[in-house]
Structures are given as C-alpha cells and as structure tokens.
Coordinates of C-alpha atoms and ligand atoms in Angstrom, one line a residue:
M109 CA 36.6 -9.4 4.9
T110 CA 35.6 -11.9 2.2
V111 CA 32.2 -13.5 2.4
P112 CA 31.8 -17.1 1.2
D113 CA 29.4 -17.7 -1.7
R114 CA 28.0 -21.1 -0.5
V115 CA 27.2 -21.8 3.1
R116 CA 25.1 -24.2 5.1
I117 CA 23.5 -22.9 8.3
H118 CA 22.6 -25.4 11.0
P119 CA 19.8 -25.0 13.5
S120 CA 21.0 -23.5 16.9
P121 CA 19.7 -21.1 19.5
L122 CA 20.9 -17.5 19.1
A123 CA 21.4 -15.0 22.0
G124 CA 23.7 -12.3 23.1
D125 CA 24.9 -8.7 22.3
V126 CA 25.8 -7.7 18.8
L127 CA 27.3 -4.5 17.3
V128 CA 25.9 -4.3 13.8
P129 CA 27.6 -2.3 11.1
G130 CA 27.1 1.5 10.6
D131 CA 23.9 2.4 8.9
K132 CA 24.2 2.0 5.2
S133 CA 21.9 4.9 4.2
L134 CA 23.6 7.2 6.6
S135 CA 27.1 6.1 5.4
H136 CA 26.4 7.1 1.8
R137 CA 25.2 10.5 2.9
A138 CA 28.1 10.9 5.3
L139 CA 30.5 10.7 2.3
M140 CA 28.4 12.6 -0.3
V141 CA 27.5 15.7 1.6
P142 CA 31.1 16.3 3.0
A143 CA 32.3 16.1 -0.7
L144 CA 30.5 19.4 -1.3
C145 CA 31.9 21.2 1.8
G146 CA 35.2 22.5 0.4
G147 CA 37.2 21.6 3.5
P148 CA 38.2 18.5 5.5
V149 CA 35.3 16.7 7.2
A150 CA 36.0 13.9 9.8
V151 CA 33.7 10.8 9.3
A152 CA 33.2 7.9 11.7
G153 CA 31.1 4.8 12.2
L154 CA 30.6 4.1 8.5
A155 CA 29.6 0.7 7.2
A156 CA 32.5 -1.2 5.6
G157 CA 30.2 -3.0 3.1
A158 CA 30.8 -2.9 -0.7
D159 CA 27.9 -0.5 -1.3
V160 CA 29.5 2.3 0.8
L161 CA 32.9 1.5 -0.7
A162 CA 31.3 2.1 -4.1
T163 CA 30.2 5.5 -3.1
A164 CA 33.7 6.3 -1.7
A165 CA 35.3 5.1 -5.0
A166 CA 32.9 7.2 -7.1
L167 CA 33.8 10.3 -5.1
R168 CA 37.5 9.6 -5.6
A169 CA 36.9 9.3 -9.3
L170 CA 35.4 12.8 -9.2
G171 CA 38.6 14.2 -7.5
V172 CA 37.4 14.1 -3.9
R173 CA 40.0 13.0 -1.3
V174 CA 38.4 10.1 0.7
T175 CA 40.7 8.4 3.3
L176 CA 39.0 5.6 5.2
E177 CA 40.5 3.2 7.7
R178 CA 39.2 0.3 9.7
D179 CA 38.1 1.3 13.2
G180 CA 36.9 -1.9 14.7
I181 CA 34.1 -3.1 12.5
D182 CA 33.5 0.4 11.2
L183 CA 35.3 2.8 8.8
A184 CA 36.5 6.2 9.9
G185 CA 38.6 8.9 8.2
E186 CA 38.3 12.1 6.3
V187 CA 36.5 13.5 3.2
E188 CA 37.7 16.6 1.5
G189 CA 36.2 17.8 -1.7
D190 CA 34.8 20.7 -3.6
L191 CA 32.5 18.9 -6.0
G192 CA 30.9 22.2 -7.0
G193 CA 34.2 23.5 -8.3
P194 CA 36.5 22.3 -11.1
G195 CA 37.5 18.7 -11.4
P196 CA 36.8 15.5 -13.4
G197 CA 33.5 15.7 -15.2
A198 CA 33.3 19.5 -15.0
D199 CA 34.3 19.8 -18.7
G200 CA 31.3 17.7 -19.8
G201 CA 33.1 14.4 -20.5
P202 CA 31.4 11.9 -18.2
V203 CA 33.4 10.2 -15.5
A204 CA 32.7 6.4 -15.4
V205 CA 31.4 5.3 -12.1
D206 CA 30.8 1.7 -11.1
C207 CA 28.1 1.5 -8.4
G208 CA 28.3 -2.3 -8.1
N209 CA 25.1 -3.5 -6.4
S210 CA 24.2 -0.2 -4.8
G211 CA 21.0 1.5 -5.9
T212 CA 21.5 4.2 -3.3
S213 CA 24.9 5.1 -4.7
L214 CA 23.5 5.3 -8.3
R215 CA 20.5 7.4 -7.5
L216 CA 22.0 9.8 -5.0
L217 CA 25.2 10.3 -7.0
A218 CA 23.1 11.2 -10.1
G219 CA 21.5 14.1 -8.1
L220 CA 24.8 15.1 -6.5
A221 CA 26.7 15.2 -9.8
A222 CA 23.8 17.1 -11.5
G223 CA 23.8 19.8 -8.7
A224 CA 27.6 20.1 -8.7
G225 CA 27.9 20.4 -12.5
R226 CA 29.9 17.2 -13.0
A227 CA 29.1 14.8 -15.9
V228 CA 29.0 11.1 -14.8
R229 CA 28.1 7.7 -16.4
L230 CA 26.7 5.6 -13.6
D231 CA 26.6 1.8 -14.1
G232 CA 26.5 -1.3 -11.9
D233 CA 26.2 -5.1 -11.7
A234 CA 23.6 -7.3 -13.3
S235 CA 21.1 -6.7 -10.4
L236 CA 21.5 -2.9 -10.5
R237 CA 21.2 -2.9 -14.3
R238 CA 17.6 -4.3 -13.8
R239 CA 16.5 -1.5 -11.5
P240 CA 14.6 1.6 -12.7
V241 CA 16.3 5.0 -13.0
D242 CA 13.6 6.9 -14.9
R243 CA 12.2 8.0 -11.5
V244 CA 15.5 9.9 -11.0
A245 CA 16.1 10.9 -14.6
A246 CA 12.7 12.8 -14.8
P247 CA 13.3 15.4 -12.0
L248 CA 16.9 15.9 -13.1
R249 CA 15.6 16.6 -16.7
A250 CA 13.1 19.1 -15.2
A251 CA 16.1 20.8 -13.7
G252 CA 17.6 21.3 -17.1
V253 CA 20.1 18.4 -16.9
V254 CA 20.7 16.2 -19.9
V255 CA 20.1 12.6 -18.8
E256 CA 20.4 9.4 -20.9
A257 CA 19.5 5.9 -19.8
R258 CA 19.2 2.5 -21.5
D259 CA 15.7 2.2 -23.0
D260 CA 15.2 5.5 -21.2
R261 CA 14.6 3.7 -17.9
L262 CA 17.6 1.4 -16.9
P263 CA 21.3 1.9 -16.1
P264 CA 23.8 2.9 -17.3
L265 CA 22.6 6.4 -16.5
V266 CA 24.5 9.3 -18.0
V267 CA 24.1 12.7 -16.3
R268 CA 25.4 15.8 -18.2
P269 CA 24.7 19.0 -16.4
A270 CA 24.4 22.1 -18.7
G271 CA 25.4 24.9 -16.3
R272 CA 23.5 25.5 -13.1
P273 CA 20.4 23.3 -12.6
R274 CA 17.0 25.1 -12.5
A275 CA 15.0 25.0 -9.3
V276 CA 12.2 22.4 -9.5
S277 CA 8.8 21.8 -8.1
W278 CA 8.7 18.0 -8.4
D279 CA 5.9 15.6 -7.6
S280 CA 7.4 12.1 -7.3
P281 CA 5.0 9.3 -8.1
V282 CA 6.8 7.0 -5.6
A283 CA 7.6 7.5 -1.9
S284 CA 11.3 6.9 -2.4
A285 CA 14.1 8.3 -0.2
Q286 CA 16.5 7.8 -3.0
V287 CA 14.5 9.8 -5.5
K288 CA 13.8 12.5 -2.9
S289 CA 17.5 12.7 -2.0
A290 CA 18.6 12.9 -5.7
V291 CA 16.3 15.9 -6.1
L292 CA 17.5 17.6 -2.9
L293 CA 21.2 17.1 -3.7
C294 CA 20.7 18.5 -7.2
A295 CA 18.7 21.4 -5.8
L296 CA 21.7 22.5 -3.7
G297 CA 23.3 23.8 -6.9
A298 CA 20.2 25.6 -8.2
D299 CA 19.5 29.3 -8.2
A300 CA 16.3 29.3 -6.2
P301 CA 14.5 27.1 -3.7
S302 CA 13.1 23.7 -4.9
V303 CA 10.2 21.6 -3.7
V304 CA 9.8 17.8 -3.8
R305 CA 6.5 16.1 -3.0
A306 CA 5.8 12.4 -2.6
P307 CA 2.6 10.3 -1.9
A308 CA 4.0 9.3 1.5
P309 CA 6.9 10.1 3.8
S310 CA 10.2 8.2 3.3
R311 CA 13.4 8.2 5.5
D312 CA 14.6 11.8 6.0
H313 CA 18.4 11.2 6.5
T314 CA 19.4 13.6 3.7
E315 CA 17.2 16.4 5.0
R316 CA 18.6 15.9 8.5
L317 CA 22.2 15.9 7.5
L318 CA 21.8 18.9 5.2
R319 CA 20.0 20.8 8.0
H320 CA 22.8 19.9 10.3
A321 CA 25.2 21.3 7.7
G322 CA 23.4 24.7 7.7
I323 CA 21.2 24.3 4.6
A324 CA 17.6 25.6 4.8
V325 CA 15.5 22.4 4.5
D326 CA 11.8 22.7 5.6
G327 CA 8.7 20.6 5.6
G328 CA 8.3 16.8 5.9
P329 CA 5.2 14.7 6.4
T330 CA 1.9 16.7 5.7
P331 CA -1.3 16.4 7.6
D332 CA -2.9 14.4 4.8
G333 CA -0.2 11.7 5.0
R334 CA 1.9 12.9 2.1
E335 CA 5.3 14.5 2.1
E336 CA 6.5 17.9 1.0
V337 CA 10.1 19.2 1.4
T338 CA 11.5 22.6 0.4
I339 CA 15.2 23.2 0.1
A340 CA 17.2 26.4 -0.5
P341 CA 20.4 26.1 -2.6
G342 CA 23.8 26.5 -0.8
R343 CA 27.0 24.9 0.2
P344 CA 26.8 22.5 3.2
R345 CA 29.2 23.1 6.1
L346 CA 30.3 20.3 8.3
D347 CA 33.3 19.5 10.7
H348 CA 32.4 15.9 11.4
V349 CA 29.8 13.2 10.8
E350 CA 29.2 10.3 13.1
V351 CA 27.0 7.5 11.8
A352 CA 24.8 5.4 14.1
R353 CA 24.4 1.6 13.5
D354 CA 22.1 0.0 11.0
P355 CA 18.6 -1.0 12.2
S356 CA 18.0 -2.9 8.9
A357 CA 21.0 -5.1 9.8
A358 CA 19.9 -5.4 13.4
A359 CA 16.5 -6.6 12.2
F360 CA 17.9 -10.1 11.5
W361 CA 18.9 -10.5 15.1
H362 CA 15.6 -8.9 16.4
V363 CA 13.7 -11.5 14.4
A364 CA 16.1 -14.2 15.7
A365 CA 15.3 -13.2 19.3
A366 CA 11.5 -12.8 18.7
C367 CA 11.2 -16.3 17.1
G368 CA 14.0 -18.0 19.0
A369 CA 15.1 -19.0 22.5
G370 CA 17.4 -16.2 23.6
R371 CA 17.6 -12.4 24.2
V372 CA 19.5 -10.2 21.8
V373 CA 20.8 -6.7 22.5
T374 CA 21.7 -4.3 19.7
P375 CA 23.3 -1.1 20.9
D376 CA 23.8 2.2 19.2
L377 CA 21.1 1.8 16.4
C378 CA 19.8 4.7 14.3
L379 CA 16.2 5.1 15.6
N380 CA 15.0 7.6 13.0
E381 CA 11.2 7.3 12.9
G382 CA 11.5 6.5 9.1
R383 CA 13.4 3.3 10.0
T384 CA 11.6 1.8 13.0
G385 CA 8.7 0.2 11.1
A386 CA 10.1 -3.3 11.7
I387 CA 10.4 -2.8 15.4
D388 CA 6.8 -1.6 15.4
A389 CA 5.7 -4.6 13.3
L390 CA 7.4 -7.0 15.7
R391 CA 5.7 -5.3 18.7
A392 CA 2.4 -5.5 16.9
M393 CA 3.0 -9.3 16.6
G394 CA 3.5 -9.4 20.4
A395 CA 7.3 -9.5 20.5
D396 CA 9.0 -8.3 23.7
V397 CA 10.9 -5.3 22.4
R398 CA 12.6 -2.7 24.6
V399 CA 14.1 0.6 23.2
T400 CA 16.5 2.7 25.2
A401 CA 17.2 6.1 23.7
A402 CA 20.8 7.2 23.9
G403 CA 20.8 10.7 22.3
D404 CA 21.6 12.4 19.1
R405 CA 24.2 11.2 16.5
T406 CA 24.8 14.0 13.9
G407 CA 21.1 14.9 13.8
E408 CA 19.8 11.3 14.1
P409 CA 18.3 9.7 17.2
A410 CA 20.2 6.6 18.4
G411 CA 19.7 4.0 21.1
T412 CA 19.7 0.3 22.1
V413 CA 17.1 -2.2 21.1
T414 CA 16.6 -5.4 23.1
V415 CA 14.4 -8.2 21.9
A416 CA 13.4 -11.2 24.0
P417 CA 11.6 -14.4 23.0
G418 CA 7.8 -14.3 23.2
S419 CA 4.7 -15.8 21.7
L420 CA 4.0 -14.1 18.4
T421 CA 0.6 -13.4 17.1
G422 CA 0.0 -12.2 13.5
A423 CA 0.3 -8.8 11.9
V424 CA -0.6 -6.7 8.8
V425 CA 2.0 -4.3 7.4
A426 CA 0.4 -1.8 5.1
G427 CA 0.2 1.9 4.3
T428 CA 2.9 4.2 5.8
T429 CA 4.5 1.4 7.8
V430 CA 5.6 -0.3 4.6
V431 CA 8.1 2.5 3.8
R432 CA 9.3 2.5 7.4
A433 CA 10.0 -1.2 7.3
L434 CA 10.9 -1.4 3.6
D435 CA 14.2 -3.3 3.8
E436 CA 13.1 -5.5 6.7
L437 CA 10.1 -7.0 5.0
P438 CA 11.9 -10.2 3.9
V439 CA 13.0 -11.1 7.4
L440 CA 9.7 -10.0 8.8
A441 CA 8.1 -12.6 6.5
L442 CA 10.1 -15.3 8.3
A443 CA 8.9 -13.9 11.7
G444 CA 5.3 -14.0 10.3
A445 CA 5.6 -17.6 9.2
M446 CA 6.8 -18.6 12.6
S447 CA 4.1 -16.6 14.4
D448 CA 0.7 -18.0 15.3
G449 CA -1.3 -15.7 13.0
G450 CA 1.0 -15.0 10.0
L451 CA 1.9 -11.8 8.2
E452 CA 0.2 -9.9 5.5
V453 CA 2.1 -7.3 3.6
R454 CA 0.2 -4.9 1.3
D455 CA 1.0 -1.6 -0.5
A456 CA 4.5 -2.8 -1.1
A457 CA 4.8 -3.0 -4.9
E458 CA 8.1 -1.1 -4.6
L459 CA 9.7 -4.3 -3.3
R460 CA 9.7 -5.5 -6.9
H461 CA 12.4 -2.9 -7.7
K462 CA 14.9 -3.7 -5.0
E463 CA 18.1 -5.7 -5.4
S464 CA 15.8 -8.5 -6.7
D465 CA 12.0 -8.7 -7.0
R466 CA 11.6 -9.2 -3.3
I467 CA 8.0 -10.2 -3.4
R468 CA 8.8 -13.1 -5.7
G469 CA 12.1 -13.7 -3.8
V470 CA 10.4 -13.9 -0.4
V471 CA 7.8 -16.4 -1.6
A472 CA 10.5 -18.5 -3.3
L473 CA 12.7 -18.4 -0.3
L474 CA 10.0 -19.6 2.1
A475 CA 9.0 -22.3 -0.4
A476 CA 12.6 -23.5 -0.7
V477 CA 12.7 -24.1 3.1
G478 CA 9.3 -25.9 3.0
M479 CA 7.0 -23.1 4.0
R480 CA 3.9 -21.6 2.3
A481 CA 3.3 -18.0 1.2
D482 CA 1.1 -16.4 -1.4
E483 CA 2.4 -13.8 -3.8
R484 CA 0.2 -10.7 -4.4
P485 CA 0.8 -7.9 -6.8
D486 CA 1.7 -5.5 -4.0
G487 CA 2.9 -7.8 -1.3
F488 CA 2.5 -11.3 0.2
L489 CA 0.5 -13.3 2.6
V490 CA 2.4 -15.7 4.9
P491 CA 0.3 -18.1 6.9
G492 CA 1.5 -18.6 10.5
G493 CA 2.3 -21.7 12.5
Q494 CA 5.1 -22.8 10.2
R495 CA 8.8 -23.6 10.9
P496 CA 11.6 -23.7 8.3
G497 CA 12.4 -27.3 7.5
G498 CA 15.7 -27.1 5.7
G499 CA 16.5 -26.8 2.0
R500 CA 18.5 -24.8 -0.5
V501 CA 18.0 -21.1 -1.4
V502 CA 19.5 -19.3 -4.4
T503 CA 19.8 -15.6 -3.6
D504 CA 19.5 -13.9 -7.0
G505 CA 22.1 -11.3 -6.0
D506 CA 20.0 -10.0 -3.1
H507 CA 21.8 -9.6 0.2
R508 CA 18.6 -9.4 2.3
I509 CA 17.2 -12.6 0.8
A510 CA 20.6 -14.2 1.5
M511 CA 20.6 -13.2 5.2
T512 CA 17.0 -14.1 5.7
A513 CA 17.7 -17.6 4.2
A514 CA 20.7 -18.0 6.6
L515 CA 18.4 -17.1 9.6
A516 CA 15.8 -19.6 8.4
G517 CA 18.6 -22.2 8.8
A518 CA 19.4 -21.1 12.3
L519 CA 15.8 -20.9 13.4
G520 CA 14.5 -24.0 11.7
T521 CA 14.5 -27.8 12.2
A522 CA 17.1 -28.7 9.5
P523 CA 20.1 -27.0 7.8
V524 CA 19.6 -24.4 5.0
E525 CA 22.1 -24.1 2.2
V526 CA 22.5 -20.7 0.7
A527 CA 24.0 -20.3 -2.8
G528 CA 25.0 -16.8 -3.9
F529 CA 25.7 -15.8 -0.3
A530 CA 28.6 -13.5 -1.2
T531 CA 26.2 -10.7 -2.1
V532 CA 25.9 -10.2 1.7
A533 CA 29.2 -8.2 1.4
S534 CA 27.3 -5.3 0.0
S535 CA 25.8 -4.4 3.3
Y536 CA 27.0 -6.7 6.1
P537 CA 30.3 -8.4 5.5
G538 CA 30.5 -9.5 9.2
F539 CA 27.1 -11.2 9.1
L540 CA 28.5 -14.8 9.5
A541 CA 30.9 -13.8 12.2
D542 CA 28.0 -12.2 14.2
L543 CA 25.8 -15.2 13.6
E544 CA 28.6 -17.4 15.0
R545 CA 29.1 -15.0 17.9
L546 CA 25.4 -15.3 18.8
G547 CA 25.7 -19.1 18.8
G548 CA 25.0 -19.9 15.1
R549 CA 26.6 -22.9 13.4
V550 CA 28.0 -22.1 10.0
E551 CA 29.5 -24.5 7.4
V552 CA 31.3 -22.9 4.5
L553 CA 30.9 -24.9 1.3
D554 CA 33.0 -22.9 -1.1
G555 CA 35.8 -24.5 -3.1
Ligands
LIG242 C1 17.4 4.0 0.8 C2 16.1 4.1 0.6 C3 15.2 3.0 0.4 C4 15.9 1.7 0.8 C5 17.3 1.6 0.4 C6 18.1 2.7 0.9 C7 18.2 5.3 1.0 O1 14.8 2.9 -0.9 O2 15.1 0.5 0.3 O3 17.9 0.3 0.8 O4 19.4 5.2 1.5 O5 17.7 6.3 0.6 P1 13.7 3.9 -1.5 O6 14.4 4.8 -2.4 O7 12.7 3.0 -2.1 O8 13.1 4.7 -0.3

C-alpha cells in the first residue's frame, strides 16, 4: 500500500469500529526471537509497515528464511533460522543492513547479532542517522563485542562479535526498552546470566516473549520504582507467535473519539501495562474509556478499548507514565489542547531522540494549525480551550507527527495540509483508509 506524501484533511466527525495494525514493537520481536530457534516458527498478526519489513529484510540478509504473506491488513507466515550457527556475518565480515526509519530494528538487531556471533553494519535513513546509538554500543562493548559508530554515537553502527559475548551487569542511564532488549538479546549468547538495570520500567515485550520461549528471565519493576531484569543464556523455543494490535496506532482514534463527536471501538489491542499510559492519561482527563479484556496473546494481555466523547479536563503526564505513553505523547498533546485544562508533559526528554525531536515537533505542529504550546527542556505545556484552525504541517520524517497533524485536520475548524505524510508507511500504511472508514475526508495532493 503506497502512502501519498501530500494530503489535505478536512474537518469531519469520526466514529465507528477500526482494526488497527499489529503491534509494531511485538512484530519486531516476533521475527527476531524465532530467528534463533533453529526450527520453523509460525507468525501471525504482524504489522505490514516498513519498519517491520526492514527487520524481516535484515534477517533474510543474515540467512534466515522469512516468508510473510498478507492476511487481511496483517502479515502472517513462517520464520526459520539458526542465527547462533554458521551463516552470513559469522566469518567477521559485516553484513550490510538497511533499517530504514526504524530505531527498534537497529537497536534490537545490534544486540541480536552480537549474541549470535554475526557481524553487521546497521544503517538507515536521514532520521535514523540522527538518533543516538551509544546507549546500545556501551553495553555491547562491556560484553566484549567490538562496536564502531559514527562520531562514536550515531549510525551507521558496526557490530563485530569476537567469539561468545561475556555476561554483563549493566546499568542503563535511560529507561529504554530498545536498550534493555539489545542487552537481553545479546545475553542469550553469553556463558552466564546477565543483569540489566534502568532508572524506570519500560515495556517488557522482549522479556515476555523470551519467557514464553522457555528462557529464564526474572525481575522487572523494583519497589523503589526502578527496573532490574536477570536473564540466563539459552536458545529460545517457539512453535508460533501471535501478535496483538497496536495501542500506539489506536491512540489516534481514541483521541479522535475523546475530542470529537462519535464513539470509536478498537478491538484486539495489546494491553501490556507498559503500553497503556495514554489510555490512563485520557481517563485522567475525564474521557469515557472502556476496556474489555479478551485474554492472552503469546504472553501479552489483549482486549478491546472503546472511547466515547466526553468533556475533557486537563492532565499532567510525568514520571513513570511518560514511558508508558511514550509514543502517544504527540497525539495526547492534541487532546490536551482541545481539553478545558490543557496538558503538561514533564520528564520526557527522551522525546528529543525519537524519529524527530518530538518536543520541538509537537510545539511546531500545534503552532502550524494555530494553537499555542510552550517548549520545555523535558516536555511541553499545552494550554487548553483551543481548537485546530487549519494550516500546513511539515512532518520532518516523523510518522507520529504526520498522523497527529492529519487528526488535527479532522477535529479542527479548517483543513490541514500535511507535507511529508509518506513517512506514515513506517508504522501505519492503512491510516488514511481507516480515517476515511471512520468518516474522515481526505484529499490527496501528490503529483
Ligand atoms: C520501542 C521502545 C520505545 C518506543 C519505540 C519502540 C520498542 O523506545 O518509543 O517506538 O519496541 O522497544 P525506548 O527504547 O525509548 O523505550
């Protein structure tokens, strides 16, 4: 599905049911962990976005058999690989891998390759080349892996394992699931258990999938609000992995319902506690949110989230909720502007290292559609009582800024033009089709 690069979104009420794509975080892991299993693993429900396809292509370059076919809006198929055995990169000559726009591919593949003894050179597009990799390079070096990066902190990142990695006891300075996952995936190939600590808990998808695959992974959030995870080395064993739908994609429709005129139902979402911060924030703002649990999906809780229009007060998102709502903060800013009391986001300096500097990007987006917001070093303050008034937003290669801008067009009083919209293909190629299905009015300006 190709996504147009210039669109104009017209105001219109949105309502209805929408099946969002498979969860992006889970989809990456649903490809990488099976690649270590040494036998065929059936996978289903994967996101069909470019980020996940970049991970699939990287694994193929490393000699893993990855067959994926369209299954409705999802991808399903089989992964069969023995990354810990012989194959491309095992002789020390790095395999070139293009991660495109995907930070998750780059950071997790670095750890996976390091643990499996495969040399890789990980690179990506202009946005990815601006994002830090020193946070991943440092623990891999501690494990005895040779790692090179541009200016020692930016992609391309070259990972050259020298035999089996050493077990590490690593204190990450950032609460990042990507860093934690890179350490855990590398530790699978070590000769003794490893420990990774962080200043706060982050999404635990890697831990859950590895545990499901028979790996001894212990720990998690600590009583003092930090996180500590211990992992024993080993080969994961899986028959199949089924991925729940993406709560970060659904957040656009949740905000549409909370600020708009109609009810939106999003079935089958991943409801991992590490991902429900935006739902909590909308509730704290007074939104009418109903969650119906539907059971377990390969070690992850899943269920339906229904949001109905309501009067929104203000909210503060800070502390541990930030990591739990990390990718949803741009669209929550829009909800905050349209609420009575506004939204304050603190402790979110990590937003500066996403697909774009999302603190600056959110403030610029709101200004471009005629709304006020103040930039802070670690977040932003959005006054309430505002409504998007139309304008033109340039996305700076950031899919979540692009989709938030489109929603501002639907929820506002005048059309919003979005330039650089094609970046949405990285996570949600069907976004415009879903917007139209819910009643949105889309004008394609390409060509
Ligand atoms: C992700 C972790 C988050 C998130 C990203 C996906 C993951 O980043 O922003 O979109 O799949 O592990 P952090 O590494 O900052 O937690």
